[in-house]
Amino acid sequence: MGQTLADLPLRDDLREEEPYGAPQLDVPVILNVNENPYPPDEDVVADIASSVAAAARTLNRYPDREALGLRTDLAAYLGHDLTPAQVWAANGSNEVMLQILQAFGGPGRTALSFAPTYSMYPEYARDACTTWVTGRRAEDFTVDPEHALAQIEQHRPAVILLASPNNPTGTALPLEVVERICAAAPGMVVVDEAYGEFRRDGTPSALSLLPAHPRLIVTRTMSKAFAFAGGRLGYLAADPAVVDALRIVRLPYHLSAVTQAVARAALRNAGSLLARVQELRARRDETVGWLRGQGYRVADSDANFVLFGTFADRHAVWQGLLDRGVLIRETGPDGWLRVSIGTEQEMAAFRAALQEVTA
Ligand SMILES: *Cc1c(COP(=O)(O)O)cnc(C)c1O
């Protein structure tokens, strides 16, 4: 008789847990995980391929544990006078986030965020044996600073996670709110800017706050705007001492030579890979306008997705879209759905399918 999960001496706090999983379905229009819909151009593919070939010649050796070349390139990409010592990279920003909680969270410590927010945060906290608490976002999904300060006072969190722009709502935080939270926080403050490149004009990045706030961490990823979700490369900017803390908990050689080479090739081709960001931002604004014109409630978005609703039976709408070959995401507060911004044709298919399903 084969054993099941229930027969194993699994950690008590992992019993009944399910693996993370946005459905990976093979349908014509995939608008559910906020990817950039445009694959790399052939010349970028060729540059990546020759970088992999060069890395392949060294695969008998362990990779550079400190990934210094890559961190140098990332610092240059971020600007803000950042140095490689202020930048850290890992396999996706989800590994960066787990390392942050391993270093600064842990048993007896608490991580705080404001819901609705990224569904992975509680999983990172759980995996790092960190107590997870959430305050709430306002009706328009912004974070009220008075509420945030009260939550900080009550929970004394070791780590505060602020997604800006937030997933799944698309909401960016004003820097004044981040500054007030930094001033009140007893521990580390993480601003997750996974969608930073999609911000609307006039929405600033928290990178500019780093010099004044030594316990602030700004995380980024190459998975979204950079069209590099398959490459698995996330990174952060913070004080060099923060990077030293993460170097304690990272697995030795956590970034393979191939990952480092491919990410550096992608950064060399940033112009080409980011070329469609303006177009995606414009299409995001059009999608917001169109959905509002259809009478939906739509959250303001600084990201490459839009949260809209509300539906008495959102699952039925999600399923109806899927039946028409359009996969979006059933996430966020009850009654809302989230659609990623795809190509012109993909958004046309989404609009047509939604009109049919709700007719
Ligand atoms: C997509 C996303 C990430 C990026 O995750 P990767 O591991 O870098 O692919 C991080 N934070 C938020 C809020 C996201 O939505």
mmCIF file with all atom_site columns, N, CA, C and O in Angstrom, residues 76 107 118 134 200 211 295 324 348:
data_model
loop_
_atom_site.group_PDB
_atom_site.id
_atom_site.type_symbol
_atom_site.label_atom_id
_atom_site.label_alt_id
_atom_site.label_comp_id
_atom_site.label_asym_id
_atom_site.label_entity_id
_atom_site.label_seq_id
_atom_site.pdbx_PDB_ins_code
_atom_site.Cartn_x
_atom_site.Cartn_y
_atom_site.Cartn_z
_atom_site.occupancy
_atom_site.B_iso_or_equiv
_atom_site.pdbx_formal_charge
_atom_site.auth_seq_id
_atom_site.auth_comp_id
_atom_site.auth_asym_id
_atom_site.auth_atom_id
_atom_site.pdbx_PDB_model_num
ATOM 1  N N  . ALA A 1 76  ? 23.506  48.996 -11.665 1.00 0.00 ? 76  ALA A N  1
ATOM 2  C CA . ALA A 1 76  ? 23.530  49.968 -12.764 1.00 0.00 ? 76  ALA A CA 1
ATOM 3  C C  . ALA A 1 76  ? 22.131  50.144 -13.352 1.00 0.00 ? 76  ALA A C  1
ATOM 4  O O  . ALA A 1 76  ? 21.711  51.260 -13.672 1.00 0.00 ? 76  ALA A O  1
ATOM 5  N N  . PRO A 1 107 ? 10.856  32.109 14.689  1.00 0.00 ? 107 PRO A N  1
ATOM 6  C CA . PRO A 1 107 ? 9.981   31.791 15.826  1.00 0.00 ? 107 PRO A CA 1
ATOM 7  C C  . PRO A 1 107 ? 9.912   32.937 16.829  1.00 0.00 ? 107 PRO A C  1
ATOM 8  O O  . PRO A 1 107 ? 10.933  33.552 17.162  1.00 0.00 ? 107 PRO A O  1
ATOM 9  N N  . TYR A 1 118 ? -0.518  40.212 -1.606  1.00 0.00 ? 118 TYR A N  1
ATOM 10 C CA . TYR A 1 118 ? 0.042   39.082 -2.339  1.00 0.00 ? 118 TYR A CA 1
ATOM 11 C C  . TYR A 1 118 ? -0.151  37.776 -1.574  1.00 0.00 ? 118 TYR A C  1
ATOM 12 O O  . TYR A 1 118 ? 0.247   37.665 -0.408  1.00 0.00 ? 118 TYR A O  1
ATOM 13 N N  . THR A 1 134 ? -2.310  40.473 9.526   1.00 0.00 ? 134 THR A N  1
ATOM 14 C CA . THR A 1 134 ? -2.633  41.481 8.517   1.00 0.00 ? 134 THR A CA 1
ATOM 15 C C  . THR A 1 134 ? -3.523  42.557 9.106   1.00 0.00 ? 134 THR A C  1
ATOM 16 O O  . THR A 1 134 ? -4.483  42.257 9.822   1.00 0.00 ? 134 THR A O  1
ATOM 17 N N  . ARG A 1 200 ? 2.348   54.437 -13.006 1.00 0.00 ? 200 ARG A N  1
ATOM 18 C CA . ARG A 1 200 ? 1.903   55.577 -13.819 1.00 0.00 ? 200 ARG A CA 1
ATOM 19 C C  . ARG A 1 200 ? 2.848   56.746 -13.600 1.00 0.00 ? 200 ARG A C  1
ATOM 20 O O  . ARG A 1 200 ? 3.542   56.812 -12.580 1.00 0.00 ? 200 ARG A O  1
ATOM 21 N N  . PRO A 1 211 ? 18.505  56.014 1.237   1.00 0.00 ? 211 PRO A N  1
ATOM 22 C CA . PRO A 1 211 ? 19.577  56.675 2.002   1.00 0.00 ? 211 PRO A CA 1
ATOM 23 C C  . PRO A 1 211 ? 19.136  57.107 3.402   1.00 0.00 ? 211 PRO A C  1
ATOM 24 O O  . PRO A 1 211 ? 19.926  57.059 4.340   1.00 0.00 ? 211 PRO A O  1
ATOM 25 N N  . GLY A 1 295 ? -19.479 49.643 -16.681 1.00 0.00 ? 295 GLY A N  1
ATOM 26 C CA . GLY A 1 295 ? -20.197 49.742 -15.415 1.00 0.00 ? 295 GLY A CA 1
ATOM 27 C C  . GLY A 1 295 ? -19.557 48.997 -14.249 1.00 0.00 ? 295 GLY A C  1
ATOM 28 O O  . GLY A 1 295 ? -20.142 48.919 -13.169 1.00 0.00 ? 295 GLY A O  1
ATOM 29 N N  . ARG A 1 324 ? -14.310 30.054 -22.914 1.00 0.00 ? 324 ARG A N  1
ATOM 30 C CA . ARG A 1 324 ? -14.082 30.761 -24.182 1.00 0.00 ? 324 ARG A CA 1
ATOM 31 C C  . ARG A 1 324 ? -12.592 30.947 -24.450 1.00 0.00 ? 324 ARG A C  1
ATOM 32 O O  . ARG A 1 324 ? -12.189 31.785 -25.257 1.00 0.00 ? 324 ARG A O  1
ATOM 33 N N  . ALA A 1 348 ? -8.609  41.997 -26.732 1.00 0.00 ? 348 ALA A N  1
ATOM 34 C CA . ALA A 1 348 ? -9.854  41.981 -27.509 1.00 0.00 ? 348 ALA A CA 1
ATOM 35 C C  . ALA A 1 348 ? -10.627 40.696 -27.225 1.00 0.00 ? 348 ALA A C  1
ATOM 36 O O  . ALA A 1 348 ? -11.853 40.711 -27.054 1.00 0.00 ? 348 ALA A O  1
#
